[in-house]
Short mmCIF file of C-alpha atoms in Angstrom, two decimals:
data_model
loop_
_atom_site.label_atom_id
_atom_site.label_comp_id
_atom_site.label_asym_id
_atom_site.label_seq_id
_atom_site.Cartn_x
_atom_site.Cartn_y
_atom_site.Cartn_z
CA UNK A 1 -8.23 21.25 17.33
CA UNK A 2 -4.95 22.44 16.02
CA UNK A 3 -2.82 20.29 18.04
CA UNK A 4 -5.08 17.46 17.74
CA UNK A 5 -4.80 17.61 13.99
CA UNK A 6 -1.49 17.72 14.02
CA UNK A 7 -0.87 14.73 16.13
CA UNK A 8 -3.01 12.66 14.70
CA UNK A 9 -1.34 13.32 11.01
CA UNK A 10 -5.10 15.41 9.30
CA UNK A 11 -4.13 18.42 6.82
CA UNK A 12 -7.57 19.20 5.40
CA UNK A 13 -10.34 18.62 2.87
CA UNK A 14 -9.39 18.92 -0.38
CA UNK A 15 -11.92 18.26 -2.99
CA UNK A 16 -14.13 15.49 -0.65
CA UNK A 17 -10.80 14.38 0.35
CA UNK A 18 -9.34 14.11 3.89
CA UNK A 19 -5.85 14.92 3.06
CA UNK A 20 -3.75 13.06 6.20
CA UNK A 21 0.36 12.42 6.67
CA UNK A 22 2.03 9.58 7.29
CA UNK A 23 5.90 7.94 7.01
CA UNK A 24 7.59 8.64 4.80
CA UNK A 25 7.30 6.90 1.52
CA UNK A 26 11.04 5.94 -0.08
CA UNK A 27 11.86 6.75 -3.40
CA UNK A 28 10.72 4.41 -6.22
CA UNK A 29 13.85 3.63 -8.02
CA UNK A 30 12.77 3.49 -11.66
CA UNK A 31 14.20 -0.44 -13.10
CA UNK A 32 16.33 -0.83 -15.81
CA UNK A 33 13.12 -2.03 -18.47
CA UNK A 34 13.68 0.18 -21.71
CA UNK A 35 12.95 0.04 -25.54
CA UNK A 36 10.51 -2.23 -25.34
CA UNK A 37 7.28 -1.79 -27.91
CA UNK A 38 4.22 -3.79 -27.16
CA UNK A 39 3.78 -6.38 -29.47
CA UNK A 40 -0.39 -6.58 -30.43
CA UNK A 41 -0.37 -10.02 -32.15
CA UNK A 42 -1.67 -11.11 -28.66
CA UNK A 43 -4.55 -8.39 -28.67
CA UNK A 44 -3.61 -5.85 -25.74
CA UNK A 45 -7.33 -4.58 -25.57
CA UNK A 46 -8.70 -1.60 -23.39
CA UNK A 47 -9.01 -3.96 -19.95
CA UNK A 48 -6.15 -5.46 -20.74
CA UNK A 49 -3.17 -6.03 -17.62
CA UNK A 50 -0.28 -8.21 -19.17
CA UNK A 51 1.02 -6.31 -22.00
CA UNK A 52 2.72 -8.41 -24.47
CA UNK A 53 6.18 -6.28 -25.45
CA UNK A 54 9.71 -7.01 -27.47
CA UNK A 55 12.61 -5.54 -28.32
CA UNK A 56 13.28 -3.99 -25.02
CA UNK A 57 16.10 -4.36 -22.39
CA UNK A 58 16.16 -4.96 -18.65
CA UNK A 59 13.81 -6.42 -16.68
CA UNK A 60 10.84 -3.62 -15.50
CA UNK A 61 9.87 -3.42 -11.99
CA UNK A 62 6.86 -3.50 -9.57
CA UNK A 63 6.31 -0.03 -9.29
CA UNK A 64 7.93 1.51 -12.70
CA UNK A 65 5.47 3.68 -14.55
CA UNK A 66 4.83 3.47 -18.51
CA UNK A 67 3.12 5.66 -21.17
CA UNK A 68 2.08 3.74 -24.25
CA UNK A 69 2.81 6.15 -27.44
CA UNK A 70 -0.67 7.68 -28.53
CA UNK A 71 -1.87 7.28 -24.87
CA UNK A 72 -1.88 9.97 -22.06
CA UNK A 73 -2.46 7.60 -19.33
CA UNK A 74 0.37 6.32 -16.94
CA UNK A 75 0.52 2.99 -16.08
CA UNK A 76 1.99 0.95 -12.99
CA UNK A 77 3.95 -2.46 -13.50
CA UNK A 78 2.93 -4.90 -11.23
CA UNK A 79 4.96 -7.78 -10.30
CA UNK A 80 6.27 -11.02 -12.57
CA UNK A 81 6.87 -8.59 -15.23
CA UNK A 82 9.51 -10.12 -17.82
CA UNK A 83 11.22 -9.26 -20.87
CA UNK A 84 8.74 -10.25 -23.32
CA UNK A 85 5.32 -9.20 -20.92
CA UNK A 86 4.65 -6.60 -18.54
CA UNK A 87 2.02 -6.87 -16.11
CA UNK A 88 0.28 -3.28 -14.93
CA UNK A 89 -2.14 -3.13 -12.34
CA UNK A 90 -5.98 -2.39 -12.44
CA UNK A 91 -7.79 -0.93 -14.08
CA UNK A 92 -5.69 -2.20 -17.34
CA UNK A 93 -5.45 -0.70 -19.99
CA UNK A 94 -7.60 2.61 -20.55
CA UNK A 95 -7.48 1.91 -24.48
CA UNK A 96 -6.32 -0.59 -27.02
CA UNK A 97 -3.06 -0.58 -27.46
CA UNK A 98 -1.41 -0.11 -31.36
CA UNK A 99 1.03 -2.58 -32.46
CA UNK A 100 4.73 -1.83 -32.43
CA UNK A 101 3.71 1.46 -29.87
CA UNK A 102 6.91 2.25 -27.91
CA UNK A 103 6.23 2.61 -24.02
CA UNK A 104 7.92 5.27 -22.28
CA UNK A 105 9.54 4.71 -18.88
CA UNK A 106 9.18 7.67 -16.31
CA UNK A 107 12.31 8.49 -14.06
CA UNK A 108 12.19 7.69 -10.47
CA UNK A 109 9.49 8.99 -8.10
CA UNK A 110 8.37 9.64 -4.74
CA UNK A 111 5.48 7.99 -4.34
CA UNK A 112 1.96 9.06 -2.38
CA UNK A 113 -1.42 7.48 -2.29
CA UNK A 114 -5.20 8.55 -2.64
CA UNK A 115 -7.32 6.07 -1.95
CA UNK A 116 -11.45 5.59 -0.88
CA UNK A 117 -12.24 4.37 2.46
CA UNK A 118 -13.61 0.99 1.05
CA UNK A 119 -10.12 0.06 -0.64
CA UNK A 120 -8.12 -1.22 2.48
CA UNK A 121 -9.48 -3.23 5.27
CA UNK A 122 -7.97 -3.92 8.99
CA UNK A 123 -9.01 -6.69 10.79
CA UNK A 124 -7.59 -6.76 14.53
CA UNK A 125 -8.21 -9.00 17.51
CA UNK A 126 -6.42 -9.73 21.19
CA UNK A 127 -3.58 -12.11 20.45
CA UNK A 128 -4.38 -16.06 21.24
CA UNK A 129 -2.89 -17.60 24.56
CA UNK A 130 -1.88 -20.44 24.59
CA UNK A 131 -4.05 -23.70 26.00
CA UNK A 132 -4.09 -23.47 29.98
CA UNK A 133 -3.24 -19.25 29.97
CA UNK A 134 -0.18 -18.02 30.22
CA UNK A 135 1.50 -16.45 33.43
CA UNK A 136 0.24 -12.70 33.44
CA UNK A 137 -0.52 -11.53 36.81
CA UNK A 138 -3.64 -9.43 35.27
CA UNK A 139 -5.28 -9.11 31.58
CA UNK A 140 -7.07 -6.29 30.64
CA UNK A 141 -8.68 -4.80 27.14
CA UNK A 142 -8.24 -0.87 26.59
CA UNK A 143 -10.10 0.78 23.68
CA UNK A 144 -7.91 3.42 22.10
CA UNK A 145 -10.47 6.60 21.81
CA UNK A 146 -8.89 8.31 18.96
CA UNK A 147 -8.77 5.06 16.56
CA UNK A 148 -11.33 2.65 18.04
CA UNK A 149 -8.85 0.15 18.09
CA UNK A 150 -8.88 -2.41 21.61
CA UNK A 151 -5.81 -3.79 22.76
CA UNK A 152 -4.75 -6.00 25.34
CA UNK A 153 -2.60 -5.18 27.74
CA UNK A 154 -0.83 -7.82 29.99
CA UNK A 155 1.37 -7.13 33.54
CA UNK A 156 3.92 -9.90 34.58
CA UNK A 157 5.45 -9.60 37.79
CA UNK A 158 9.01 -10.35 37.97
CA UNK A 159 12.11 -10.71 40.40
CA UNK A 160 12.78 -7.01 41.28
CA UNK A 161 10.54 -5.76 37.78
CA UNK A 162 7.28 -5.52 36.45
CA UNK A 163 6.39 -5.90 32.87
CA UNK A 164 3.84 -4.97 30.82
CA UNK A 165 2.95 -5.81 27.43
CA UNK A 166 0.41 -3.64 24.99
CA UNK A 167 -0.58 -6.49 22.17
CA UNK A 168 -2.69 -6.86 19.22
CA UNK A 169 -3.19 -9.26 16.43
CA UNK A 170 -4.15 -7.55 13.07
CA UNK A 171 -3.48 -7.64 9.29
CA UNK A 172 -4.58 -5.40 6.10
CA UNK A 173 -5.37 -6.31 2.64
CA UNK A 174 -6.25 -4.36 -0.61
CA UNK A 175 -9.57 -5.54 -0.75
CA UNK A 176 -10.60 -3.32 -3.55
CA UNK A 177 -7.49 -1.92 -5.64
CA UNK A 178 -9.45 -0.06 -8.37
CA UNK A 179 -10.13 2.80 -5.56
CA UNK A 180 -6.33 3.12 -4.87
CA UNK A 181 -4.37 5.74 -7.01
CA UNK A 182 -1.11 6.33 -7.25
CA UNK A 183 0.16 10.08 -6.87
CA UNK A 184 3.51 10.71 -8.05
CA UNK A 185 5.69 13.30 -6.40
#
């Protein structure tokens, strides 16, 4: 079980978590967005995710963390921030948000993730041929019995070689991003 674990990336349980590794993340390099104070004539309500701000300088980046002044939460910028309004990602805003509060920048961080099972999804299938087939020699589907995954594996016989090719088709989304959490290392 030892090896197993260790191949296939598990650590533990850690409060109902399955703790697993992965890649390695790459630094977030904090932007250059500083100074700025939201600016509440716009109403930046608890809920809220574009944050109306001014007198800052530098754009902020997807990925930068804030702390509004008179809030302990940490917020994530999102993308299309600007100078004059900073988007942060769900859940928004914990709390309203006072006028004139100045936002904090943290420094740059390596990031990790927590997330619930129900927050990504894979879908995966066997590639398309073309109309008519293609020219493998032989087509067969093998289920991988660690992931469940099934892939397709094609031979082609060649002048002096044989190849084979191990496909799938698949993509991911963020289906639900309120269960993802950002854990900053």
């Amino acid at each position: 079980a030892g090896e197993m674990s260790r191949r296939m990336g598990e650590v533990g349980m850690v409060d109902r978590f399955m703790v697993m590794e992965s890649s390695q993340f790459p630094v977030h390099t904090a932007g250059m967005g500083t100074g700025y104070l939201i600016d509440n004539s716009s109403g930046e309500d608890a809920g809220e995710t574009a944050l109306g701000v001014d007198t800052g300088t530098g754009t902020p980046i997807a990925g930068d963390v804030f702390t509004p002044a008179g809030d302990d939460a940490k917020y994530v910028v999102g993308s299309g921030s600007t100078t004059t309004l900073i988007n942060i990602r769900e859940p928004g805003l914990l709390q309203d948000a006072a006028n004139n509060a100045a936002l904090t920048r943290t420094a740059s961080y390596t990031p990790s993730l927590a997330f619930s099972r129900d927050a990504l999804h894979l879908a995966c299938r066997a590639p398309a041929d073309p109309m008519g087939g293609d020219i493998a020699d032989d087509t067969m589907m093998v289920t991988d019995m660690h992931s469940g995954l099934t892939f397709q594996i094609k031979m082609y016989r060649q002048r002096r070689q044989v190849t084979y090719e191990i496909a799938l088709a698949w993509g991911v989304a963020a289906v639900n991003p309120t269960h993802i959490a950002l854990l900053m290392g």
